Amino acid sequence: MRISLYLCSNPAIPCPGIPIGDVLKPSFSSSFGRTCWFRAIRARLSWEIGLPQLILLVFVSQFVPHVLKGGKHVFDRFAVIITVAIVWLYAFLLTVGGAYNHAAPKTQSTCRTDRSGLIEAAPWIRVPYPFQWGAPSFDAGEAFAMMMASFVALVESSGAFIAVYRYASATPMPPSILSRGIGWQGVGILLSGLWGTGNGSSVSVENAGLLALTRVGSRRVVQISAGFMIFFSILGKFGAVFASIPPPIVAALYCLFFAYVGAGGLSFLQFCNLNSFRTKFVLGFSIFLGLSIPQYFNEYTAIYGYGPVHTGARWFNDIINVPFQSKAFVAGVVAYFLDNTLHKDPTIRKDRGKHWWDKYRSFKGDTRSEEFYSLPFNLNKYFPSV
């Protein structure tokens, strides 16, 4: 981030939100470099739920606030809750009305709100604790594979961090703040391993899009949301109720969330000189490879059940296959390499947009940094920013 920002971040941020191939099957980037094809495919199989959710969400969030002036902020900030509740009720009526009694098994598993035993099997109260699945085991190969997955998550998280500060109307993020966020993400991955979760923690790209939709970037909101998540994770029945939301509803939400994230990345083009052929080459080539290479790796894995790199060492396969399944990682690495190795002269600096970044290389470079990035409870004393 100290070497290059705007031109390198342009391909890395929008790629998770840009589909390639069949427009009915957009691939969404998720934690640790994997792509969530299944949500989009489920939406395709269940257009009677996914399409109404998407249309209603766009209508309530984009059109209604301009028609009902008095309730502008209500519909802006609660569009997701309002539309999910309406379409969830609609899906429930379809379920009890027998609309899916003779449907295909895949359609029933994705559209029905009474998926078999989901709520009944969940315990009322369950408190997770460290090493709940037994003593930890260590394997050097798997550790290296997870290190690579964590590195991919670092790249994707950096793009999400940049998109968040953009939509939160904050000043550009100093490198020390980004490093602090990545460090705490590493602590989260460590805690995930201690508690025996199936995956590590990463920045939620869709939540960056949700911030853009609601226009709420308050830290207090995140803290309260974290409290709710902890509460519902202990009360299993409540968590199971939310898990019964049909996946097509979630896929429809992703269509809007990832659109915001993609647009947030493209908005950084205003700081670059788009008349420069060097800028056009770096931008176009990195985005093209960032979309096509992960597409090949994901389709190969979907067809054969393993990635293009298939040796006897599974850990080595993961080290190679996982990074190339991430659009943000491929696009960001290619853009970073080209932007810092191609010929540079004094005029290229402005073409890359670096002169906009100079003021924010230090935490004290802007007086507003303290307002946006200081830690609560005087924690800056123990985690200083430079």
Tab-separated table of C-alpha atoms in Angstrom:
chain	number	residue	atom	x	y	z
A	1	MET	CA	0.000	0.000	0.000
A	2	ARG	CA	2.972	2.327	0.562
A	3	ILE	CA	4.249	1.570	-2.949
A	4	SER	CA	1.072	1.987	-4.960
A	5	LEU	CA	-2.590	2.526	-4.184
A	6	TYR	CA	-5.061	3.787	-6.707
A	7	LEU	CA	-4.003	2.013	-9.905
A	8	CYS	CA	-3.305	-1.290	-8.116
A	9	SER	CA	-6.500	-1.176	-6.080
A	10	ASN	CA	-8.689	-0.498	-9.115
A	11	PRO	CA	-8.541	-4.092	-10.437
A	12	ALA	CA	-8.476	-5.739	-6.989
A	13	ILE	CA	-11.599	-4.134	-5.509
A	14	PRO	CA	-14.211	-4.487	-8.284
A	15	CYS	CA	-13.255	-8.002	-9.417
A	16	PRO	CA	-15.217	-9.817	-6.656
A	17	GLY	CA	-18.337	-7.994	-7.820
A	18	ILE	CA	-17.934	-8.488	-11.565
A	19	PRO	CA	-19.345	-11.712	-13.069
A	20	ILE	CA	-17.894	-13.432	-16.080
A	21	GLY	CA	-19.485	-15.976	-18.374
A	22	ASP	CA	-23.176	-16.722	-18.036
A	23	VAL	CA	-24.810	-13.659	-16.495
A	24	LEU	CA	-27.275	-15.930	-14.728
A	25	LYS	CA	-24.426	-17.521	-12.814
A	26	PRO	CA	-22.375	-14.694	-11.300
A	27	SER	CA	-19.562	-15.863	-9.081
A	28	PHE	CA	-19.090	-14.060	-5.808
A	29	SER	CA	-15.781	-13.912	-4.005
A	30	SER	CA	-15.838	-15.108	-0.405
A	31	SER	CA	-13.388	-15.716	2.402
A	32	PHE	CA	-10.078	-17.421	1.659
A	33	GLY	CA	-10.245	-17.053	-2.090
A	34	ARG	CA	-13.168	-19.355	-2.799
A	35	THR	CA	-16.158	-18.463	-4.992
A	36	CYS	CA	-19.764	-18.971	-3.954
A	37	TRP	CA	-21.277	-20.338	-7.146
A	38	PHE	CA	-23.966	-22.194	-5.250
A	39	ARG	CA	-25.936	-19.131	-4.185
A	40	ALA	CA	-26.251	-17.815	-7.725
A	41	ILE	CA	-27.149	-21.250	-9.081
A	42	ARG	CA	-29.826	-21.605	-6.423
A	43	ALA	CA	-31.229	-18.221	-7.402
A	44	ARG	CA	-31.376	-19.419	-10.991
A	45	LEU	CA	-33.281	-22.528	-9.980
A	46	SER	CA	-35.627	-20.438	-7.825
A	47	TRP	CA	-36.397	-17.318	-9.817
A	48	GLU	CA	-39.853	-17.077	-8.211
A	49	ILE	CA	-38.130	-16.067	-4.954
A	50	GLY	CA	-34.840	-14.529	-6.040
A	51	LEU	CA	-36.283	-12.222	-8.697
A	52	PRO	CA	-39.007	-10.672	-6.479
A	53	GLN	CA	-36.414	-10.111	-3.754
A	54	LEU	CA	-34.067	-8.341	-6.160
A	55	ILE	CA	-36.792	-6.171	-7.716
A	56	LEU	CA	-38.275	-5.267	-4.339
A	57	LEU	CA	-34.863	-4.434	-2.864
A	58	VAL	CA	-33.976	-2.103	-5.733
A	59	PHE	CA	-37.410	-0.469	-5.621
A	60	VAL	CA	-37.437	0.109	-1.850
A	61	SER	CA	-33.823	1.286	-1.591
A	62	GLN	CA	-33.545	3.388	-4.738
A	63	PHE	CA	-37.025	4.593	-5.754
A	64	VAL	CA	-39.140	4.838	-2.598
A	65	PRO	CA	-36.850	7.323	-0.758
A	66	HIS	CA	-37.296	9.813	-3.599
A	67	VAL	CA	-41.070	9.393	-3.650
A	68	LEU	CA	-41.670	9.499	0.117
A	69	LYS	CA	-39.453	12.368	1.190
A	70	GLY	CA	-40.369	12.093	4.859
A	71	GLY	CA	-39.196	8.491	5.246
A	72	LYS	CA	-36.035	8.740	3.210
A	73	HIS	CA	-33.606	7.478	5.829
A	74	VAL	CA	-35.986	4.737	6.955
A	75	PHE	CA	-36.136	3.109	3.535
A	76	ASP	CA	-32.451	3.713	2.854
A	77	ARG	CA	-31.241	2.076	6.026
A	78	PHE	CA	-33.836	-0.636	6.522
A	79	ALA	CA	-34.415	-1.700	2.912
A	80	VAL	CA	-32.767	-5.085	3.505
A	81	ILE	CA	-34.799	-5.880	6.629
A	82	ILE	CA	-38.078	-4.751	5.042
A	83	THR	CA	-37.642	-6.652	1.784
A	84	VAL	CA	-36.236	-9.826	3.363
A	85	ALA	CA	-39.191	-9.974	5.772
A	86	ILE	CA	-41.700	-9.544	2.931
A	87	VAL	CA	-40.138	-12.104	0.584
A	88	TRP	CA	-39.451	-14.524	3.442
A	89	LEU	CA	-43.160	-14.420	4.296
A	90	TYR	CA	-43.951	-14.874	0.604
A	91	ALA	CA	-41.691	-17.949	0.474
A	92	PHE	CA	-43.396	-19.303	3.600
A	93	LEU	CA	-46.818	-18.930	1.954
A	94	LEU	CA	-45.546	-20.758	-1.125
A	95	THR	CA	-44.235	-23.539	1.103
A	96	VAL	CA	-47.418	-24.063	3.132
A	97	GLY	CA	-49.500	-23.690	-0.034
A	98	GLY	CA	-47.801	-26.742	-1.547
A	99	ALA	CA	-46.044	-24.941	-4.393
A	100	TYR	CA	-42.927	-27.085	-3.954
A	101	ASN	CA	-44.475	-30.422	-3.029
A	102	HIS	CA	-43.706	-31.901	-6.446
A	103	ALA	CA	-40.695	-29.765	-7.322
A	104	ALA	CA	-37.199	-31.085	-7.938
A	105	PRO	CA	-35.158	-31.925	-4.812
A	106	LYS	CA	-32.722	-29.066	-5.442
A	107	THR	CA	-35.553	-26.579	-5.739
A	108	GLN	CA	-37.144	-27.845	-2.534
A	109	SER	CA	-33.870	-27.630	-0.616
A	110	THR	CA	-33.344	-24.017	-1.648
A	111	CYS	CA	-36.876	-22.566	-1.700
A	112	ARG	CA	-38.718	-24.193	1.173
A	113	THR	CA	-38.672	-22.428	4.533
A	114	ASP	CA	-39.231	-25.672	6.464
A	115	ARG	CA	-36.085	-27.527	5.507
A	116	SER	CA	-36.142	-30.845	7.307
A	117	GLY	CA	-35.096	-30.815	10.936
A	118	LEU	CA	-33.161	-27.561	10.787
A	119	ILE	CA	-34.884	-25.848	13.713
A	120	GLU	CA	-35.852	-29.036	15.577
A	121	ALA	CA	-32.272	-30.322	15.623
A	122	ALA	CA	-30.779	-27.072	16.913
A	123	PRO	CA	-30.229	-26.894	20.700
A	124	TRP	CA	-31.797	-24.119	22.710
A	125	ILE	CA	-28.524	-23.103	24.339
A	126	ARG	CA	-25.015	-24.104	23.340
A	127	VAL	CA	-21.919	-22.262	24.526
A	128	PRO	CA	-18.847	-22.853	22.330
A	129	TYR	CA	-15.504	-23.233	24.054
A	130	PRO	CA	-11.859	-23.731	23.015
A	131	PHE	CA	-10.783	-27.181	21.838
A	132	GLN	CA	-14.390	-28.393	21.855
A	133	TRP	CA	-13.554	-30.976	19.172
A	134	GLY	CA	-10.552	-32.378	21.020
A	135	ALA	CA	-6.855	-31.596	21.202
A	136	PRO	CA	-5.497	-29.705	18.186
A	137	SER	CA	-3.418	-31.542	15.626
A	138	PHE	CA	-0.599	-29.968	13.618
A	139	ASP	CA	0.405	-30.797	10.078
A	140	ALA	CA	3.129	-28.794	8.357
A	141	GLY	CA	1.614	-29.220	4.907
A	142	GLU	CA	-1.832	-28.092	5.986
A	143	ALA	CA	-0.279	-25.175	7.877
A	144	PHE	CA	1.436	-23.913	4.713
A	145	ALA	CA	-1.788	-24.325	2.760
A	146	MET	CA	-3.687	-22.298	5.351
A	147	MET	CA	-0.959	-19.657	5.318
A	148	MET	CA	-1.502	-19.221	1.594
A	149	ALA	CA	-5.260	-19.058	2.085
A	150	SER	CA	-4.727	-16.414	4.760
A	151	PHE	CA	-2.528	-14.436	2.381
A	152	VAL	CA	-5.287	-14.518	-0.221
A	153	ALA	CA	-7.729	-13.339	2.443
A	154	LEU	CA	-5.307	-10.515	3.248
A	155	VAL	CA	-5.451	-9.252	-0.342
A	156	GLU	CA	-9.238	-9.504	-0.520
A	157	SER	CA	-9.620	-7.875	2.883
A	158	SER	CA	-7.396	-4.973	1.844
A	159	GLY	CA	-9.710	-4.279	-1.074
A	160	ALA	CA	-12.732	-4.432	1.226
A	161	PHE	CA	-11.067	-2.049	3.706
A	162	ILE	CA	-10.443	0.454	0.925
A	163	ALA	CA	-14.026	0.183	-0.322
A	164	VAL	CA	-15.358	0.679	3.219
A	165	TYR	CA	-13.460	3.895	3.883
A	166	ARG	CA	-14.597	5.133	0.495
A	167	TYR	CA	-18.276	4.579	1.256
A	168	ALA	CA	-17.926	5.754	4.857
A	169	SER	CA	-16.703	9.156	3.598
A	170	ALA	CA	-13.517	8.803	5.627
A	171	THR	CA	-10.071	10.014	4.697
A	172	PRO	CA	-7.824	7.588	2.769
A	173	MET	CA	-6.519	4.892	5.054
A	174	PRO	CA	-2.895	5.260	6.220
A	175	PRO	CA	-0.811	2.089	5.752
A	176	SER	CA	-0.449	1.675	9.517
A	177	ILE	CA	-4.233	1.497	9.901
A	178	LEU	CA	-4.479	-1.161	7.204
A	179	SER	CA	-1.704	-3.143	8.891
A	180	ARG	CA	-3.550	-2.883	12.196
A	181	GLY	CA	-6.731	-4.253	10.645
A	182	ILE	CA	-4.880	-7.118	8.978
A	183	GLY	CA	-3.167	-7.910	12.289
A	184	TRP	CA	-6.453	-8.166	14.158
A	185	GLN	CA	-7.789	-10.313	11.353
A	186	GLY	CA	-4.905	-12.673	12.052
A	187	VAL	CA	-5.933	-12.759	15.715
A	188	GLY	CA	-9.449	-13.656	14.577
A	189	ILE	CA	-8.095	-16.538	12.492
A	190	LEU	CA	-6.160	-17.796	15.528
A	191	LEU	CA	-9.284	-17.672	17.703
A	192	SER	CA	-11.246	-19.460	14.972
A	193	GLY	CA	-8.734	-22.283	15.115
A	194	LEU	CA	-8.893	-22.466	18.911
A	195	TRP	CA	-12.689	-22.678	18.850
A	196	GLY	CA	-12.614	-25.264	16.073
A	197	THR	CA	-14.563	-23.424	13.385
A	198	GLY	CA	-14.574	-24.828	9.882
A	199	ASN	CA	-13.034	-21.721	8.322
A	200	GLY	CA	-10.975	-18.713	9.309
A	201	SER	CA	-12.313	-15.210	9.719
A	202	SER	CA	-12.069	-12.624	6.984
A	203	VAL	CA	-13.524	-9.265	6.045
A	204	SER	CA	-17.061	-9.594	4.737
A	205	VAL	CA	-17.103	-8.138	1.224
A	206	GLU	CA	-20.902	-8.155	1.184
A	207	ASN	CA	-20.975	-6.075	4.364
A	208	ALA	CA	-18.947	-3.428	2.560
A	209	GLY	CA	-21.757	-3.319	0.006
A	210	LEU	CA	-24.310	-3.202	2.814
A	211	LEU	CA	-22.545	-0.148	4.223
A	212	ALA	CA	-22.891	1.546	0.843
A	213	LEU	CA	-26.588	0.677	0.694
A	214	THR	CA	-27.468	1.835	4.207
A	215	ARG	CA	-24.932	4.687	4.336
A	216	VAL	CA	-24.245	3.786	7.959
A	217	GLY	CA	-20.542	3.569	8.791
A	218	SER	CA	-20.670	3.971	12.556
A	219	ARG	CA	-18.435	1.796	14.696
A	220	ARG	CA	-21.182	1.610	17.285
A	221	VAL	CA	-23.413	-0.193	14.785
A	222	VAL	CA	-20.732	-2.826	14.220
A	223	GLN	CA	-20.247	-3.303	17.955
A	224	ILE	CA	-23.973	-3.775	18.558
A	225	SER	CA	-24.179	-6.163	15.596
A	226	ALA	CA	-21.321	-8.201	17.051
A	227	GLY	CA	-23.239	-8.432	20.320
A	228	PHE	CA	-26.302	-9.724	18.493
A	229	MET	CA	-24.190	-12.295	16.655
A	230	ILE	CA	-22.706	-13.584	19.905
A	231	PHE	CA	-26.164	-13.728	21.475
A	232	PHE	CA	-27.735	-15.660	18.599
A	233	SER	CA	-24.751	-18.012	18.352
A	234	ILE	CA	-25.445	-19.178	21.910
A	235	LEU	CA	-29.210	-19.557	21.387
A	236	GLY	CA	-29.229	-22.245	18.729
A	237	LYS	CA	-32.945	-22.078	17.932
A	238	PHE	CA	-32.757	-18.415	16.967
A	239	GLY	CA	-29.749	-19.036	14.762
A	240	ALA	CA	-31.565	-21.904	13.053
A	241	VAL	CA	-34.509	-19.616	12.301
A	242	PHE	CA	-32.238	-17.200	10.456
A	243	ALA	CA	-30.538	-20.107	8.712
A	244	SER	CA	-33.928	-21.095	7.286
A	245	ILE	CA	-33.954	-18.012	5.045
A	246	PRO	CA	-34.085	-19.382	1.472
A	247	PRO	CA	-30.706	-18.985	-0.265
A	248	PRO	CA	-32.245	-17.212	-3.313
A	249	ILE	CA	-33.079	-14.299	-1.012
A	250	VAL	CA	-29.441	-14.063	0.039
A	251	ALA	CA	-28.295	-14.349	-3.587
A	252	ALA	CA	-30.543	-11.433	-4.545
A	253	LEU	CA	-29.023	-9.330	-1.767
A	254	TYR	CA	-25.557	-10.186	-3.039
A	255	CYS	CA	-26.474	-8.868	-6.486
A	256	LEU	CA	-26.789	-5.382	-5.010
A	257	PHE	CA	-24.039	-5.618	-2.398
A	258	PHE	CA	-21.369	-6.743	-4.839
A	259	ALA	CA	-22.502	-4.175	-7.380
A	260	TYR	CA	-21.692	-1.485	-4.821
A	261	VAL	CA	-18.305	-3.033	-4.071
A	262	GLY	CA	-17.442	-3.233	-7.764
A	263	ALA	CA	-18.513	0.363	-8.329
A	264	GLY	CA	-16.486	1.461	-5.309
A	265	GLY	CA	-13.356	0.001	-6.852
A	266	LEU	CA	-14.011	1.570	-10.231
A	267	SER	CA	-14.557	4.953	-8.578
A	268	PHE	CA	-10.812	5.146	-7.871
A	269	LEU	CA	-10.220	5.548	-11.589
A	270	GLN	CA	-10.929	9.251	-11.136
A	271	PHE	CA	-7.498	9.586	-9.513
A	272	CYS	CA	-5.702	8.004	-12.486
A	273	ASN	CA	-5.041	9.380	-15.944
A	274	LEU	CA	-7.259	7.292	-18.200
A	275	ASN	CA	-5.743	8.947	-21.281
A	276	SER	CA	-2.456	7.192	-20.538
A	277	PHE	CA	-1.883	4.005	-22.540
A	278	ARG	CA	0.199	2.656	-19.668
A	279	THR	CA	-2.735	3.054	-17.287
A	280	LYS	CA	-5.111	1.439	-19.767
A	281	PHE	CA	-2.798	-1.544	-20.234
A	282	VAL	CA	-2.260	-2.162	-16.513
A	283	LEU	CA	-5.956	-1.755	-15.772
A	284	GLY	CA	-7.360	-3.777	-18.670
A	285	PHE	CA	-4.818	-6.605	-18.578
A	286	SER	CA	-5.062	-7.128	-14.819
A	287	ILE	CA	-8.877	-7.105	-14.795
A	288	PHE	CA	-9.027	-9.522	-17.731
A	289	LEU	CA	-6.645	-11.985	-16.085
A	290	GLY	CA	-8.353	-11.445	-12.730
A	291	LEU	CA	-11.626	-12.616	-14.244
A	292	SER	CA	-10.486	-15.311	-16.677
A	293	ILE	CA	-7.884	-17.237	-14.638
A	294	PRO	CA	-10.136	-17.808	-11.576
A	295	GLN	CA	-12.957	-18.707	-13.967
A	296	TYR	CA	-10.795	-21.442	-15.478
A	297	PHE	CA	-9.672	-22.761	-12.089
A	298	ASN	CA	-13.211	-22.798	-10.695
A	299	GLU	CA	-14.772	-24.481	-13.725
A	300	TYR	CA	-11.972	-27.056	-13.808
A	301	THR	CA	-12.576	-27.835	-10.129
A	302	ALA	CA	-16.348	-28.041	-10.641
A	303	ILE	CA	-15.965	-30.524	-13.516
A	304	TYR	CA	-13.176	-32.786	-12.263
A	305	GLY	CA	-13.463	-32.382	-8.503
A	306	TYR	CA	-9.899	-31.097	-8.147
A	307	GLY	CA	-7.916	-28.116	-9.360
A	308	PRO	CA	-5.642	-27.865	-12.422
A	309	VAL	CA	-2.641	-28.480	-10.152
A	310	HIS	CA	-3.202	-32.053	-9.006
A	311	THR	CA	-0.239	-33.829	-7.435
A	312	GLY	CA	0.119	-36.377	-4.680
A	313	ALA	CA	0.629	-33.637	-2.087
A	314	ARG	CA	-2.725	-32.072	-1.234
A	315	TRP	CA	-1.106	-29.210	0.668
A	316	PHE	CA	0.904	-28.236	-2.424
A	317	ASN	CA	-2.232	-28.394	-4.558
A	318	ASP	CA	-3.991	-26.021	-2.166
A	319	ILE	CA	-1.056	-23.609	-2.113
A	320	ILE	CA	-1.253	-23.236	-5.904
A	321	ASN	CA	-4.970	-23.666	-6.593
A	322	VAL	CA	-6.434	-21.492	-3.828
A	323	PRO	CA	-4.759	-18.187	-4.833
A	324	PHE	CA	-5.712	-18.593	-8.477
A	325	GLN	CA	-9.360	-19.102	-7.552
A	326	SER	CA	-9.529	-15.565	-6.150
A	327	LYS	CA	-10.323	-12.790	-8.615
A	328	ALA	CA	-9.148	-10.044	-6.284
A	329	PHE	CA	-5.844	-11.811	-5.631
A	330	VAL	CA	-5.010	-12.465	-9.291
A	331	ALA	CA	-6.054	-9.004	-10.471
A	332	GLY	CA	-4.322	-7.239	-7.589
A	333	VAL	CA	-1.042	-9.146	-7.926
A	334	VAL	CA	-0.905	-8.646	-11.708
A	335	ALA	CA	-1.682	-4.924	-11.383
A	336	TYR	CA	0.857	-4.529	-8.572
A	337	PHE	CA	3.585	-6.253	-10.580
A	338	LEU	CA	2.957	-4.320	-13.791
A	339	ASP	CA	2.489	-0.952	-12.109
A	340	ASN	CA	5.796	-1.223	-10.263
A	341	THR	CA	7.938	-2.807	-12.991
A	342	LEU	CA	6.893	-0.982	-16.163
A	343	HIS	CA	8.879	2.061	-17.224
A	344	LYS	CA	8.309	5.081	-14.995
A	345	ASP	CA	9.222	8.729	-15.465
A	346	PRO	CA	8.204	11.866	-13.513
A	347	THR	CA	4.967	12.238	-15.482
A	348	ILE	CA	3.937	8.636	-14.764
A	349	ARG	CA	3.555	9.429	-11.066
A	350	LYS	CA	0.466	11.529	-11.716
A	351	ASP	CA	-0.882	8.995	-14.198
A	352	ARG	CA	-0.790	6.367	-11.435
A	353	GLY	CA	-2.598	8.639	-8.973
A	354	LYS	CA	0.177	8.519	-6.385
A	355	HIS	CA	0.273	12.273	-5.873
A	356	TRP	CA	-3.224	12.069	-4.349
A	357	TRP	CA	-1.934	9.562	-1.819
A	358	ASP	CA	1.161	11.396	-0.530
A	359	LYS	CA	-0.740	13.400	2.072
A	360	TYR	CA	-2.133	10.275	3.724
A	361	ARG	CA	1.012	8.142	3.909
A	362	SER	CA	1.287	9.078	7.580
A	363	PHE	CA	-1.412	8.898	10.230
A	364	LYS	CA	-0.654	12.502	11.201
A	365	GLY	CA	-0.715	13.719	7.619
A	366	ASP	CA	-4.360	14.727	7.992
A	367	THR	CA	-6.000	16.054	11.142
A	368	ARG	CA	-9.149	14.036	10.444
A	369	SER	CA	-7.340	10.691	10.724
A	370	GLU	CA	-7.780	10.819	14.488
A	371	GLU	CA	-11.536	11.236	14.043
A	372	PHE	CA	-11.939	8.278	11.701
A	373	TYR	CA	-9.294	5.772	12.796
A	374	SER	CA	-8.585	6.266	16.503
A	375	LEU	CA	-9.397	3.327	18.756
A	376	PRO	CA	-11.894	3.584	21.642
A	377	PHE	CA	-11.059	3.272	25.344
A	378	ASN	CA	-7.650	4.913	24.833
A	379	LEU	CA	-6.349	1.802	23.054
A	380	ASN	CA	-4.211	3.975	20.773
A	381	LYS	CA	-1.734	4.042	23.625
A	382	TYR	CA	-1.109	0.314	23.182
A	383	PHE	CA	-1.668	0.125	19.410
A	384	PRO	CA	-0.200	3.388	18.087
A	385	SER	CA	-0.547	4.462	14.464
A	386	VAL	CA	2.285	6.085	12.542
